[in-house]
Each structure stands twice: as C-alpha cells, then as structure tokens.
Coordinates of C-alpha atoms and ligand atoms in Angstrom, one line a residue:
M409 CA -94.5 66.5 -55.5
T410 CA -97.3 66.8 -54.4
V411 CA -100.1 64.5 -54.3
S412 CA -103.7 64.7 -55.1
R413 CA -107.0 63.3 -53.2
R414 CA -108.1 61.8 -55.6
T415 CA -104.9 59.3 -56.2
L416 CA -103.6 58.9 -53.2
L417 CA -106.1 58.0 -51.4
A418 CA -108.6 54.5 -51.5
A419 CA -112.5 55.3 -50.7
A420 CA -113.0 56.0 -47.4
A421 CA -114.9 54.5 -44.5
K422 CA -118.3 53.0 -46.4
L423 CA -119.1 51.4 -42.7
A424 CA -122.1 53.4 -41.4
W425 CA -120.7 54.9 -37.6
L426 CA -123.1 56.1 -35.3
P427 CA -122.4 59.9 -35.1
L428 CA -124.3 59.8 -31.6
G429 CA -121.5 60.3 -29.0
G430 CA -118.8 61.1 -31.2
R431 CA -116.7 63.9 -30.6
L432 CA -117.6 64.1 -27.2
L433 CA -116.1 60.3 -27.2
S434 CA -112.6 61.6 -27.9
A435 CA -111.9 61.7 -24.3
A436 CA -112.3 58.8 -23.2
Q437 CA -111.1 57.2 -26.6
R438 CA -108.1 54.8 -25.3
M439 CA -105.9 53.4 -28.0
L440 CA -105.8 49.1 -28.7
R441 CA -102.7 49.7 -30.8
A442 CA -101.1 52.3 -32.3
P443 CA -100.8 52.6 -35.7
S444 CA -98.8 49.9 -37.9
L445 CA -97.6 49.6 -42.0
H446 CA -99.1 46.2 -43.5
D447 CA -99.2 45.4 -46.9
V448 CA -96.6 47.6 -48.3
T449 CA -96.9 48.1 -52.1
V450 CA -95.1 49.6 -54.6
D451 CA -98.5 52.0 -55.2
G452 CA -100.1 51.5 -51.5
A453 CA -100.0 51.1 -48.1
T454 CA -102.9 49.9 -45.1
V455 CA -102.5 51.6 -42.1
V456 CA -104.0 49.8 -39.4
W457 CA -104.6 51.6 -35.7
G458 CA -106.7 50.6 -33.0
T459 CA -110.4 52.2 -29.7
D460 CA -112.3 51.2 -27.6
Q461 CA -115.0 52.9 -28.5
R462 CA -117.0 54.2 -31.9
G463 CA -115.3 57.2 -33.5
V464 CA -114.1 58.8 -36.2
A465 CA -110.4 57.5 -37.6
R466 CA -108.5 59.5 -40.0
L467 CA -105.2 59.2 -41.2
T468 CA -102.7 62.5 -43.2
V469 CA -101.0 61.8 -45.3
S470 CA -98.1 64.0 -46.6
R471 CA -95.2 63.5 -48.7
R472 CA -93.7 66.5 -46.7
A473 CA -91.9 66.0 -42.5
D474 CA -94.2 69.0 -41.5
L475 CA -97.4 67.2 -42.9
Q476 CA -98.7 70.5 -45.1
Q477 CA -100.4 69.4 -48.8
A478 CA -102.0 66.8 -46.8
V479 CA -104.9 64.0 -48.2
V480 CA -106.7 63.6 -44.9
A481 CA -108.4 59.7 -45.3
T482 CA -111.1 58.7 -43.1
A483 CA -110.3 54.5 -42.2
T484 CA -113.0 51.8 -42.5
T485 CA -113.8 50.9 -38.7
R486 CA -114.1 47.3 -38.4
E487 CA -115.5 46.8 -34.9
Y488 CA -114.8 43.5 -32.7
G489 CA -117.4 43.4 -29.9
S490 CA -116.0 42.2 -26.5
M491 CA -117.5 38.6 -26.4
E492 CA -114.7 38.2 -29.8
T493 CA -111.7 39.8 -28.5
R494 CA -111.6 39.1 -24.7
L495 CA -110.1 42.7 -23.3
G496 CA -113.1 43.4 -21.0
T497 CA -114.0 46.4 -24.2
A498 CA -114.7 45.9 -27.7
L499 CA -111.8 47.1 -29.9
F500 CA -112.6 49.5 -32.7
Q501 CA -109.3 48.6 -35.7
H502 CA -109.4 51.9 -38.3
E503 CA -108.0 50.9 -41.0
V504 CA -106.6 53.3 -44.1
R505 CA -105.4 52.1 -47.5
M506 CA -103.0 54.3 -49.7
T507 CA -103.1 54.1 -53.3
G508 CA -100.5 55.6 -56.2
L509 CA -98.1 56.3 -53.8
Q510 CA -95.3 56.2 -55.9
P511 CA -92.4 53.3 -55.7
G512 CA -89.5 53.6 -53.3
T513 CA -90.7 56.7 -52.1
E514 CA -91.0 58.1 -48.7
Y515 CA -94.5 59.3 -47.2
F516 CA -95.9 60.8 -43.9
Y517 CA -98.7 59.7 -41.7
R518 CA -100.4 61.3 -38.4
A519 CA -103.3 59.3 -37.0
S520 CA -106.1 60.8 -35.4
V521 CA -109.8 59.8 -33.9
D522 CA -112.2 62.2 -33.8
G523 CA -109.8 64.8 -34.4
A524 CA -107.6 64.2 -31.5
D525 CA -104.1 63.5 -33.0
V526 CA -103.7 59.5 -31.4
S527 CA -99.6 59.2 -33.3
A528 CA -96.6 61.0 -33.4
I529 CA -95.8 61.4 -37.2
W530 CA -94.3 58.4 -38.8
S531 CA -92.5 57.7 -42.0
F532 CA -92.3 54.9 -44.2
R533 CA -90.8 54.2 -47.6
T534 CA -93.2 52.6 -50.4
A535 CA -91.7 49.0 -52.2
P536 CA -89.0 49.6 -54.9
R537 CA -89.6 48.1 -57.8
T538 CA -85.7 46.9 -58.1
G539 CA -82.1 47.8 -55.4
P540 CA -80.7 47.4 -52.7
F541 CA -82.7 46.4 -49.1
R542 CA -82.6 45.1 -46.5
F543 CA -84.8 43.2 -43.8
L544 CA -85.8 41.8 -40.8
V545 CA -86.6 38.1 -39.6
F546 CA -87.5 37.0 -36.1
G547 CA -89.1 34.4 -35.0
D548 CA -91.4 32.5 -32.1
S549 CA -91.3 35.9 -30.2
G550 CA -94.6 37.2 -27.7
T551 CA -93.8 36.7 -24.3
G552 CA -93.5 39.4 -23.1
L553 CA -90.6 39.1 -20.3
N554 CA -87.1 40.7 -21.1
D555 CA -85.6 38.5 -23.5
Q556 CA -88.0 39.4 -26.0
R557 CA -87.5 43.4 -25.1
N558 CA -83.7 42.9 -26.2
V559 CA -84.3 41.5 -28.9
A560 CA -86.8 44.3 -30.4
A561 CA -84.3 47.2 -28.5
Q562 CA -81.2 45.9 -31.0
M563 CA -84.5 45.0 -33.9
R564 CA -85.1 49.0 -33.7
A565 CA -81.4 50.1 -33.5
E566 CA -80.8 48.2 -36.9
R567 CA -80.3 50.7 -39.7
D568 CA -82.3 50.7 -43.0
L569 CA -84.5 48.1 -42.5
A570 CA -87.0 48.3 -45.9
L571 CA -89.4 45.1 -43.7
A572 CA -89.9 42.1 -41.5
I573 CA -90.9 38.8 -42.1
H574 CA -92.1 36.6 -38.3
V575 CA -91.4 33.3 -39.0
G576 CA -94.2 32.5 -36.9
D577 CA -95.5 32.2 -32.7
V578 CA -96.0 35.2 -32.8
V579 CA -97.7 35.5 -29.4
Y580 CA -97.7 32.7 -26.4
P581 CA -99.0 30.6 -25.4
T582 CA -102.2 31.2 -26.6
P583 CA -103.1 33.5 -29.3
T584 CA -105.0 35.9 -27.3
F585 CA -106.2 38.9 -28.3
Q586 CA -105.2 41.1 -25.2
R587 CA -101.2 38.5 -26.6
Y588 CA -101.4 40.7 -29.3
L589 CA -101.4 44.3 -29.1
D590 CA -99.4 43.5 -26.0
Y591 CA -96.4 40.8 -26.3
H592 CA -96.6 42.0 -30.5
F593 CA -97.9 44.7 -31.5
G594 CA -97.0 46.5 -28.3
V595 CA -93.3 45.7 -28.6
Y596 CA -92.7 46.7 -31.7
A597 CA -94.5 49.2 -32.1
D598 CA -92.3 51.9 -33.6
L599 CA -90.8 49.7 -35.4
M600 CA -94.2 49.0 -37.1
A601 CA -95.1 52.3 -37.9
K602 CA -91.8 52.5 -40.3
I603 CA -91.7 48.5 -41.4
P604 CA -93.9 46.3 -43.0
F605 CA -94.2 43.1 -40.7
Y606 CA -95.3 40.0 -42.4
P607 CA -96.6 37.3 -40.0
C608 CA -96.3 33.7 -40.3
L609 CA -99.4 31.6 -38.2
G610 CA -97.0 29.7 -35.7
N611 CA -98.5 26.0 -33.6
H612 CA -99.0 29.0 -30.9
D613 CA -101.0 31.0 -33.0
V614 CA -103.6 28.4 -33.7
L615 CA -104.0 27.3 -30.5
D616 CA -107.5 28.6 -30.4
D617 CA -109.8 29.7 -33.0
H618 CA -108.2 28.6 -35.6
G619 CA -105.9 31.6 -36.4
A620 CA -109.2 34.1 -35.0
A621 CA -107.6 36.6 -33.0
Y622 CA -103.6 36.8 -35.6
L623 CA -106.2 36.9 -38.0
A624 CA -108.5 39.4 -37.4
L625 CA -105.5 41.7 -36.6
H626 CA -104.1 41.7 -39.6
T627 CA -104.0 42.7 -42.7
L628 CA -102.0 41.0 -44.8
P629 CA -101.2 41.3 -49.3
P630 CA -104.1 39.9 -51.0
D631 CA -104.3 35.8 -51.5
E632 CA -105.6 36.3 -55.1
G633 CA -105.9 32.4 -56.2
V634 CA -106.4 30.9 -51.9
P635 CA -110.0 29.5 -50.8
Q636 CA -111.6 31.1 -48.7
A637 CA -111.7 28.9 -45.6
M638 CA -107.8 29.7 -45.4
R639 CA -107.4 33.1 -46.2
G640 CA -104.4 34.7 -44.5
H641 CA -102.9 31.6 -44.2
Y642 CA -100.6 31.9 -46.7
Y643 CA -100.3 34.4 -49.4
S644 CA -97.3 36.0 -51.5
F645 CA -95.5 39.6 -51.9
D646 CA -92.6 41.6 -53.6
W647 CA -90.3 43.9 -52.5
G648 CA -87.6 45.4 -55.0
D649 CA -86.5 42.3 -57.1
V650 CA -88.1 39.7 -53.9
H651 CA -90.9 37.9 -54.9
F652 CA -91.6 36.6 -50.7
V653 CA -94.2 33.8 -50.2
A654 CA -95.9 33.1 -46.6
L655 CA -97.0 29.8 -45.8
D656 CA -99.0 27.3 -42.9
T657 CA -96.7 24.5 -42.2
N658 CA -100.2 24.4 -39.0
E659 CA -101.8 22.5 -42.3
I660 CA -99.1 20.4 -43.5
L661 CA -101.2 17.5 -41.5
H662 CA -104.3 18.3 -43.0
E663 CA -104.3 16.5 -46.6
A664 CA -107.9 18.8 -47.1
N665 CA -105.9 22.0 -46.7
L666 CA -102.5 21.1 -47.3
A667 CA -102.6 19.5 -51.0
P668 CA -104.0 23.7 -52.3
M669 CA -101.9 25.3 -50.7
I670 CA -99.1 23.7 -52.9
E671 CA -100.6 24.3 -55.6
W672 CA -101.3 27.8 -54.8
A673 CA -97.8 28.1 -53.8
D674 CA -96.3 25.7 -57.1
R675 CA -98.6 28.0 -58.7
D676 CA -97.2 31.4 -57.6
L677 CA -93.1 30.5 -57.7
T678 CA -93.6 29.7 -61.8
M679 CA -95.5 33.0 -62.6
T680 CA -92.1 35.4 -61.0
R681 CA -90.2 36.9 -62.9
K682 CA -88.0 38.4 -59.8
A683 CA -84.4 37.0 -59.0
W684 CA -85.0 36.4 -55.9
K685 CA -87.2 34.1 -53.6
I686 CA -88.3 34.1 -50.6
A687 CA -90.5 31.7 -48.6
F688 CA -91.0 31.2 -44.9
W689 CA -93.3 29.4 -42.8
H690 CA -93.1 28.3 -39.2
H691 CA -92.1 24.2 -38.9
A692 CA -88.6 23.7 -39.4
P693 CA -87.6 21.7 -42.5
Y694 CA -83.9 20.2 -41.3
D695 CA -82.8 20.0 -37.9
S696 CA -82.8 16.9 -35.4
L697 CA -84.2 18.6 -32.4
R698 CA -86.7 16.7 -31.7
G699 CA -86.0 13.7 -32.9
E700 CA -87.6 13.3 -36.0
H701 CA -91.6 14.5 -34.8
R702 CA -94.5 14.8 -37.6
E703 CA -94.4 18.4 -38.6
Q704 CA -90.8 17.9 -39.5
T705 CA -90.9 14.9 -41.4
A706 CA -94.3 15.9 -43.1
V707 CA -92.8 19.8 -44.0
R708 CA -89.2 18.2 -45.9
E709 CA -90.9 15.5 -47.4
R710 CA -93.6 17.9 -48.6
L711 CA -92.4 21.7 -49.1
A712 CA -88.6 21.5 -49.8
P713 CA -89.0 19.2 -53.4
L714 CA -90.9 22.4 -54.0
M715 CA -88.4 24.6 -53.3
D716 CA -86.0 22.7 -55.8
K717 CA -88.1 22.5 -58.0
H718 CA -88.6 26.2 -58.1
G719 CA -85.1 27.4 -56.9
V720 CA -86.1 29.3 -54.2
H721 CA -82.9 30.4 -53.1
L722 CA -83.9 31.3 -48.8
V723 CA -87.2 29.4 -46.2
L724 CA -86.9 31.1 -43.0
V725 CA -88.6 29.2 -40.0
G726 CA -88.8 29.0 -36.4
H727 CA -90.4 26.8 -33.8
H728 CA -86.8 26.2 -32.8
H729 CA -86.2 28.2 -30.2
C730 CA -82.6 29.2 -31.0
Y731 CA -80.0 30.1 -34.9
Q732 CA -79.7 27.5 -37.5
R733 CA -78.4 27.7 -40.2
T734 CA -78.2 24.6 -42.5
H735 CA -76.0 24.1 -45.4
P736 CA -76.9 24.5 -49.0
L737 CA -79.2 21.7 -49.5
I738 CA -81.0 20.1 -52.5
G739 CA -82.7 17.2 -51.7
G740 CA -82.0 17.3 -48.5
K741 CA -78.3 16.4 -49.9
R742 CA -75.6 19.0 -49.4
V743 CA -74.8 20.5 -53.0
E744 CA -72.3 23.0 -53.1
A745 CA -72.0 27.0 -52.6
G746 CA -73.9 28.3 -54.8
R747 CA -76.9 26.1 -55.4
G748 CA -79.6 24.4 -53.3
T749 CA -82.0 26.0 -50.8
V750 CA -80.7 27.6 -47.5
Y751 CA -82.7 27.2 -44.1
V752 CA -82.4 29.6 -41.6
T753 CA -83.7 29.3 -38.3
S754 CA -84.5 31.7 -36.7
G755 CA -86.9 30.9 -33.8
G756 CA -85.2 33.8 -30.3
G757 CA -87.1 36.3 -30.5
G758 CA -87.9 36.3 -26.9
A759 CA -89.5 32.3 -26.0
G760 CA -87.9 29.7 -23.9
L761 CA -84.4 28.2 -25.2
Y762 CA -84.0 24.9 -27.0
P763 CA -80.1 23.0 -26.9
I764 CA -79.1 22.6 -30.4
P765 CA -78.1 19.0 -31.1
P766 CA -75.8 17.9 -33.8
N767 CA -76.9 17.0 -37.0
D768 CA -75.6 16.7 -40.9
F769 CA -77.3 20.0 -42.3
N770 CA -76.2 23.0 -40.4
A771 CA -72.9 25.1 -41.9
A772 CA -74.6 27.2 -38.2
G773 CA -76.1 26.8 -35.4
V774 CA -76.1 29.4 -32.1
S775 CA -79.3 28.3 -29.0
D776 CA -79.7 32.1 -27.5
H777 CA -82.0 35.1 -28.5
H778 CA -81.8 36.9 -31.6
H779 CA -82.5 38.2 -34.7
C780 CA -81.4 38.2 -38.6
T781 CA -81.3 40.7 -40.9
V782 CA -81.2 40.0 -45.8
D783 CA -79.1 42.4 -47.2
V784 CA -80.5 41.7 -50.5
T785 CA -77.5 43.1 -52.8
R786 CA -77.6 42.7 -56.7
G787 CA -76.2 38.8 -56.9
Q788 CA -76.3 38.1 -53.2
L789 CA -78.2 38.0 -50.1
R790 CA -75.7 38.5 -47.4
V791 CA -77.6 36.7 -43.5
R792 CA -76.7 38.2 -40.5
A793 CA -77.6 36.5 -37.2
V794 CA -77.5 39.3 -34.4
R795 CA -77.7 38.4 -30.7
H796 CA -79.6 40.5 -27.9
N797 CA -76.3 42.0 -27.2
G798 CA -76.1 43.2 -30.5
Q799 CA -73.0 40.8 -30.9
E800 CA -73.0 39.8 -34.2
M801 CA -72.7 35.7 -33.6
D802 CA -73.8 34.3 -37.8
A803 CA -73.0 35.8 -41.1
A804 CA -73.4 34.2 -44.6
V805 CA -73.1 35.2 -48.3
I806 CA -75.7 32.8 -50.4
A807 CA -74.5 34.0 -54.4
P808 CA -76.8 31.6 -56.8
L809 CA -74.3 30.3 -59.6
P810 CA -76.0 30.5 -62.4
A811 CA -77.5 27.4 -64.7
L812 CA -78.8 26.1 -67.8
A813 CA -82.4 24.2 -68.0
E814 CA -81.7 21.8 -70.4
N815 CA -82.1 22.2 -74.4
G816 CA -82.3 25.8 -72.7
I817 CA -80.8 27.2 -75.6
V818 CA -83.6 27.7 -78.4
N819 CA -84.2 31.0 -81.5
G820 CA -85.4 34.1 -79.3
A821 CA -88.7 34.3 -81.5
T822 CA -90.2 31.2 -81.3
F823 CA -88.2 29.4 -78.5
E824 CA -87.9 26.0 -80.4
A825 CA -85.0 23.9 -81.3
G826 CA -82.6 25.6 -83.9
V827 CA -80.6 27.9 -83.5
A828 CA -78.5 30.1 -87.0
A829 CA -75.3 32.5 -86.9
G830 CA -75.8 35.8 -86.2
G831 CA -79.9 34.6 -85.2
V832 CA -81.1 35.5 -81.6
M833 CA -80.9 33.6 -79.1
S834 CA -82.3 32.5 -76.3
V835 CA -80.9 31.3 -73.2
F836 CA -83.1 29.4 -70.5
G837 CA -82.1 29.0 -66.8
R838 CA -81.5 30.2 -63.2
N839 CA -79.4 33.2 -61.1
L840 CA -79.3 33.9 -65.0
A841 CA -79.0 37.9 -64.0
F842 CA -80.3 39.7 -60.9
E843 CA -82.4 42.6 -62.2
T844 CA -83.9 42.9 -65.7
L845 CA -82.8 45.3 -68.1
G846 CA -82.9 45.1 -72.2
F847 CA -79.9 47.3 -74.7
S848 CA -81.2 50.8 -75.1
T849 CA -78.6 52.1 -78.3
L850 CA -76.8 50.2 -80.7
P851 CA -74.2 48.7 -81.2
L852 CA -75.5 46.2 -79.0
P853 CA -73.5 46.6 -75.1
T854 CA -71.5 42.3 -74.7
E855 CA -72.7 43.3 -71.5
L856 CA -75.5 44.4 -69.3
A857 CA -76.3 43.6 -65.1
G858 CA -73.1 42.3 -64.7
V859 CA -73.5 39.3 -67.2
R860 CA -72.1 38.2 -70.3
V861 CA -72.4 35.1 -72.3
F862 CA -69.6 33.9 -75.1
A863 CA -69.8 31.6 -77.4
G864 CA -65.9 29.8 -77.8
E865 CA -64.3 33.1 -76.9
R866 CA -66.0 36.1 -78.8
A867 CA -68.3 38.0 -75.9
L868 CA -72.3 37.7 -77.8
P869 CA -73.7 41.2 -78.5
L870 CA -76.9 41.1 -75.4
L871 CA -80.4 42.3 -76.4
F872 CA -82.2 41.6 -72.9
V873 CA -81.1 40.1 -70.2
S874 CA -82.9 38.6 -66.8
P875 CA -83.4 36.2 -64.1
G876 CA -85.0 33.3 -66.0
Q877 CA -83.4 34.3 -69.8
I878 CA -81.3 36.4 -71.4
N879 CA -81.6 37.1 -75.3
A880 CA -77.9 37.5 -77.5
L881 CA -76.7 37.7 -80.7
L882 CA -74.4 35.0 -82.3
P883 CA -71.8 35.7 -85.0
L884 CA -72.2 35.3 -88.4
D885 CA -69.5 33.6 -89.0
R886 CA -69.5 30.8 -87.2
T887 CA -71.6 27.5 -87.3
G888 CA -71.4 23.9 -85.9
D889 CA -70.7 22.6 -82.5
T890 CA -69.9 25.8 -80.1
R891 CA -70.2 26.3 -76.5
V892 CA -72.5 28.8 -75.3
R893 CA -71.2 30.3 -71.6
V894 CA -72.8 33.0 -69.5
V895 CA -71.3 34.3 -66.6
T896 CA -72.3 36.7 -63.9
P897 CA -70.7 38.1 -61.2
N898 CA -71.4 35.1 -59.3
G899 CA -70.2 32.9 -62.0
A900 CA -70.3 30.8 -64.9
A901 CA -72.6 28.7 -66.5
E902 CA -72.0 26.4 -70.2
M903 CA -73.8 24.1 -72.2
S904 CA -73.1 23.1 -75.9
V905 CA -74.9 24.3 -78.9
N906 CA -75.2 22.9 -82.6
V907 CA -75.3 26.3 -84.6
L908 CA -76.3 25.8 -88.0
E909 CA -76.4 28.0 -90.9
T910 CA -79.9 28.6 -91.6
A911 CA -83.4 28.3 -89.2
P912 CA -85.9 30.9 -90.1
A913 CA -88.4 32.0 -87.1
I914 CA -90.6 34.3 -87.4
F915 CA -91.0 36.2 -84.4
R916 CA -94.4 37.3 -82.7
Y917 CA -95.7 40.8 -81.5
N918 CA -98.7 40.2 -79.8
G919 CA -100.1 37.6 -80.4
H920 CA -99.5 37.2 -83.9
A921 CA -96.7 36.8 -86.4
A922 CA -94.5 40.1 -87.2
I923 CA -96.0 40.5 -90.7
T924 CA -96.9 43.8 -91.6
R925 CA -98.8 45.2 -94.5
S926 CA -97.6 48.0 -96.9
D927 CA -99.0 50.4 -94.2
G928 CA -97.2 49.4 -91.9
S929 CA -99.5 48.2 -89.3
Q930 CA -99.4 44.1 -88.5
V931 CA -101.2 41.5 -90.4
T932 CA -103.9 40.4 -87.7
P933 CA -107.6 38.8 -88.1
S934 CA -108.7 42.0 -87.7
N935 CA -106.4 42.9 -90.3
P936 CA -106.0 40.6 -92.7
V937 CA -104.1 41.4 -96.3
F938 CA -105.0 42.7 -99.6
P939 CA -104.2 40.1 -102.5
G940 CA -101.4 41.6 -104.0
E941 CA -100.1 44.1 -101.6
T942 CA -96.7 43.3 -100.3
L943 CA -95.5 42.2 -97.1
T944 CA -93.2 42.4 -94.8
A945 CA -91.8 38.6 -92.1
Y946 CA -89.8 40.1 -89.3
L947 CA -87.8 36.6 -88.4
T948 CA -84.5 35.5 -87.3
G949 CA -82.2 32.8 -88.9
L950 CA -81.7 33.2 -92.2
G951 CA -77.9 33.3 -91.9
R952 CA -75.0 34.3 -93.4
V953 CA -75.2 37.8 -95.6
H954 CA -73.4 39.3 -98.4
Q955 CA -71.4 42.0 -97.6
P956 CA -69.6 42.4 -94.2
V957 CA -71.7 43.6 -91.6
Q958 CA -70.5 44.2 -87.6
I959 CA -73.0 42.1 -85.6
G960 CA -74.9 43.8 -82.3
A961 CA -74.5 47.3 -84.9
A962 CA -77.0 48.8 -86.8
A963 CA -77.8 46.6 -90.3
P964 CA -77.2 49.4 -93.6
F965 CA -79.6 50.4 -95.7
S966 CA -78.1 50.8 -98.1
P967 CA -77.2 48.6 -100.2
A968 CA -79.1 46.4 -97.4
A969 CA -77.1 43.1 -96.1
E970 CA -78.8 39.6 -97.9
A971 CA -78.7 36.5 -97.2
M972 CA -76.5 33.9 -98.9
A973 CA -78.9 31.8 -97.9
R974 CA -81.8 30.9 -101.0
V975 CA -84.7 32.4 -99.2
S976 CA -89.1 31.7 -100.5
V977 CA -92.0 32.2 -98.9
V978 CA -94.5 29.4 -99.1
L979 CA -97.7 30.1 -99.4
D980 CA -100.1 26.6 -99.0
G981 CA -97.8 25.0 -100.2
S982 CA -96.1 26.9 -102.7
P983 CA -93.1 28.9 -102.9
I984 CA -93.2 33.5 -104.1
T985 CA -89.5 34.8 -105.0
P986 CA -89.1 37.5 -102.3
S987 CA -88.2 40.2 -103.4
F988 CA -85.8 40.9 -100.3
A989 CA -84.6 38.4 -97.4
G990 CA -82.1 39.8 -95.1
L991 CA -80.7 42.5 -92.8
S992 CA -83.2 44.8 -91.8
P993 CA -82.0 47.5 -92.1
G994 CA -81.2 50.3 -88.7
S995 CA -81.5 47.1 -86.2
A996 CA -79.4 44.7 -85.0
G997 CA -80.2 41.0 -85.1
L998 CA -83.3 41.3 -87.0
Y999 CA -84.1 39.7 -90.6
Q1000 CA -86.7 40.3 -92.9
V1001 CA -88.4 39.1 -96.4
N1002 CA -90.2 41.5 -98.3
F1003 CA -93.0 39.9 -100.0
R1004 CA -96.2 40.1 -102.4
A1005 CA -99.8 38.2 -101.9
P1006 CA -100.6 36.1 -104.9
Y1007 CA -103.9 36.8 -106.3
E1008 CA -104.6 33.1 -107.0
L1009 CA -105.1 31.7 -103.8
G1010 CA -109.0 34.8 -103.2
S1011 CA -110.0 34.9 -99.5
G1012 CA -109.2 33.1 -96.6
T1013 CA -106.5 31.2 -94.0
F1014 CA -103.8 29.6 -95.6
G1015 CA -100.2 28.9 -93.2
L1016 CA -97.2 30.5 -94.7
R1017 CA -93.3 29.3 -93.8
I1018 CA -90.7 30.4 -94.9
R1019 CA -87.2 28.9 -95.8
A1020 CA -84.0 29.7 -96.1
G1021 CA -81.4 26.8 -97.5
G1022 CA -81.8 23.6 -95.7
G1023 CA -84.5 25.0 -92.5
Q1024 CA -88.1 26.2 -92.9
S1025 CA -90.0 28.2 -90.1
S1026 CA -92.5 26.4 -88.0
P1027 CA -96.4 27.7 -90.3
V1028 CA -98.3 31.2 -89.2
P1029 CA -101.6 31.9 -90.6
L1030 CA -101.4 34.6 -92.7
P1031 CA -105.5 36.4 -93.1
I1032 CA -106.4 36.9 -96.7
S1033 CA -109.4 39.2 -97.4
Ligands
FE2_115 FE1 -92.2 28.9 -30.6
FE2_116 FE1 -93.7 26.7 -32.7

C-alpha cells in the first residue's frame, strides 16, 4: 500500500533555523547521535538524531526497502548549548514524529542533514494491536567496558525483537551528555535504529541535575496526567496485548512526588483493558543484597501493594547487579504458580557484579552479566536470561490462572446481581482470556479465544471474552444453585451462582436504555416518544419460553418464542400489558417487550420498569413528548 504525505507525517519543523550557512556547513557536520526510535505506537513512531551544528535535518520514510515512494519530513530541531551539554559543543537534536502509520507494519527510513545522508536505510515495525512478540530487558549497563559490550553483542544476536526495556542506571558513574552518547546511544545504536528502547531512571541517572541529560536525550511516550515537574519520570504504553508502566523509584523517599506517582499508576492500571500488565522501575523490592536499605523497604511498602491490587503479572527491576527471579508473590508471600507477581531483577548489563545472598523470595539467581528476553504469547510470558557468552542461565514461564471477582457473576445488561435461566450473564475477574473477542456468527460458539464457560457440565454459548469480562448465555432449563466454571488454557476458576426463573434487566446502548420507537430509532431525551406509539424494550432475564429453542441459536420469528412468565411494563407506577414479551426473533440471548406508550400521562419523563414473574428491572427514564 502507499502512504500519503499528509497522513504519514506530523507537522514539520516549526523552529526557526538560520539559513545562514545551511548547506555550506554540511561538510563540517559531525553526528553526535545516530538515529534512534522512540515512542513507537500502533500508528506512529519518533526518530531522533543529533549533530553538532545547525542544519536542516530530514527523514525519508517509505514502505519500500529501496525508499521509493517515500515521504520526506523535515525535523524539529532543538538546540542544547555547550554550557548545558558540556560536550565542548552544542547538540542539535533532530526529531521527526511519524503519524498515520499502520499497526504491526514495517517501515524504512533514512536520516539526512543538509542534504547529506547521515544514516543507513533502517527499518522498524509499528506496534501490533494484538498477537505474540518478544522484547529485551536489561539494566545497569553504561560503563563502556567490555562487560557491557559483550552483553550488547548477545542482545544484538537475538531475533525478532519488538522493543527493549531498560531498568535504569543507563550510565555510570554520573549522568553526563557525553556518557549517554558514548555508553548508551553509541553502544546500542544499531539496535536502537530498529527497535524502540523504553528506559526508567536509575539512581545514577539522577545523580546530577535531576536527570536533565537523561530527560533531554530521551523522547518518551506522552505522560498524560503526570505533573509538569515529573514529566518523563513515569509513563505507560501499550504493545500488542501488553500494558507497560514505567515508574521512577528515585522518588520513593520523597512523599511530595511519590504520592502523585502512585495515584497516577493506580489510575493508569485501572484504565487498561490489556491482557498483560508489566511494570518496570529501578530499585528491586525483593532481595536481600544490601539488607533492608531504605529504598528497597519503601519500594516494597509502597509499590508492591499496587502490583497486588492490579494483578500485575511481571515487574522488571535493576539496581542489584545480577539476575534474580522471585517466586510469584502476593503481599510479599510466595503463592502458587499462576497467581501473584513475579519480580525479575536484570541488573547485569555491564556494571560491576554483586553477589546474591540467599533469600526467601528467589526462585532463581545468578550473579553474571546478562540480558533477558520475554516472549509474550497468548496466555504465557516466557522469561529467559542469557549470559554474556550466549548461554541461557534461566528460563521460566508465567501462565496466569483465571480468577473470578467476588460477586463477579451478574446480569449482562446492567451488571447488577441476579441472573436468570436463558439470560446473558457477565463474569468479571482476571486472566479470563488473553485477547478480546466477540462472537461473529450464530449459533454462538462455546469456545472463544481458547476460553470455555460451563454451568455444571454444560458448555455455555459465548457472546464475548476479554481479560476482565466474559458474557455468556445461561441454559433455559436450569435454575437454582449452579456452579459456573471458566476454563482457559492455563486453568479453571469457578463460583456458585443462584440462577433465578426471571431477573429482568434492560440493556443500555449509547448511555441510554435500549428502547426503540416505532421507526426503530432509540428513545433518548432528544428523541422522546409520542403518546400511543408502539415501543420495544430490549432486555435479558425473562426466563423460559413456551416453545423449545436452542440456546445460542437465532430465536424463531414465526411463531416468536413467548416468555412463560407473566410480563408487564410498569410506567409511572401503572402496569401496561405488553403486546409481546419473549425472545427477540433472529438474535441469540436477547429478549424484547413490545408495548404502547399511554395517552393519559401527558408529557414528561417517567420511570419505567419491566416485571416478569417474581422479578422486576431497575427503573429507566422514558421521555414522552
Ligand atoms: Fe546500578
Ligand atoms: Fe542503581
């Protein structure tokens, strides 16, 4: 496919640059940093490179390896003066944000300054919306020593990498521009040209100037909701089915900055609907290397409960210069495989090694230079630690078990308690599925994304599965105490629920009750009904019907399947007898009630409930004009 200039590129350079010199300077231009990828999303990516003199920087981008049919974007250039960089020269940092890209798609690019190519033709892939991928993990790296370069060589030998996580201490011993350029962007330049690196701040990264060089040189994902002073310190992003959260544990001892970060992370982890939650920061909460020093204790006390609360599957940390992998933990206690959070310390990227004294948390520990890879598959994370000589030194699988929320089985229309035979049931919990998938044909499938739900021994027709919620149809012929069991490839979770004869609940659609007027349009405050008009309410929970039907198949038209329970519509306290109440013809698991709006009420908004047998729905407003 082709890419248009308009969709591919963000705004070109807006900064004024002095035309003076322009091309003439090109011969003297020196590259300070080669192009690197940042903040790659499903539809965008940023490339950053740097020179020592002002110049017109451009990025040529194409879907083709030969850069034909390319789009050329002019970079936004930001100058860091030599006083600031202490490089003996200014740094002109050029940045192009590409937008309007396709997910999981390969793009080719080359950077230029003043018309001269300053990079090879590199390619990268945008983030996929879903599906498996592999990423790198390493940390405590930037010494410039052979230990760092040996690990880098093994990282370079990995295949099919999507991105890299750096768990902090990007450079040693102090965070100067020079060291970032030499010991980080220089060492990993060929990897950074192909995959984005996502770092977090280590204690060495904030030793001077509150991380000014780190923050200047990294273009991180937008950090909405982060206080201005803390921009770049914490952020989150999605890749495939994973939600990644980066935190700054240097702030762990400063309550004024810590509390907003914890609030932000709590909100961020609450919002995500991704199957996987992976957090990373610098200080390891669980190990005993330096005893109970203050950061470690504080990280454990303040961040571990947040991981427990949100069911974060994997936490990646550094600071201790070794490899450690904990057992799965909740509240600092070891739990069975498939529950809790696994903490992996990967602090062996190049700095001097620390020993690992025995502790109760660890399932594995090796003090050697290494990197890790994590393979994200449907239902599993596979962690691998690779020694600087290429030898695998640990491998582990994280396969989360499904877990149902307390009182997590509710009706699928309003998510209130009370489910009925033949009704739509929503099951809430964790690790219920590893992708989000709805049914596509009738009759409904009894397996979606590898997930099945049973009532007793009966496999239930499924409408929708996702990590946190499943919608399924209960059998028509079964009431009373029922074991509901969710089965995923990793295991099963079950809970008892009392299935009622009837439990009417009106669906909502676009924020309003699912009631349509005679022309099929939805009733809303701005589309009220006329007195005498025939209306249809869509709901669940009317229970059994007069004729045999196959649950999960399209309900019959002629004759339509009428509810056995006595159904009435109660409007402003007065009952109305419906003209029809039963399964909605042509659909699966949906009931409808047809009734006429009365003449005698006049205009206004009136409470409407539907009663069926011994149950009644919560009221919804019905506007009458
Ligand atoms: Fe370190
Ligand atoms: Fe550290």
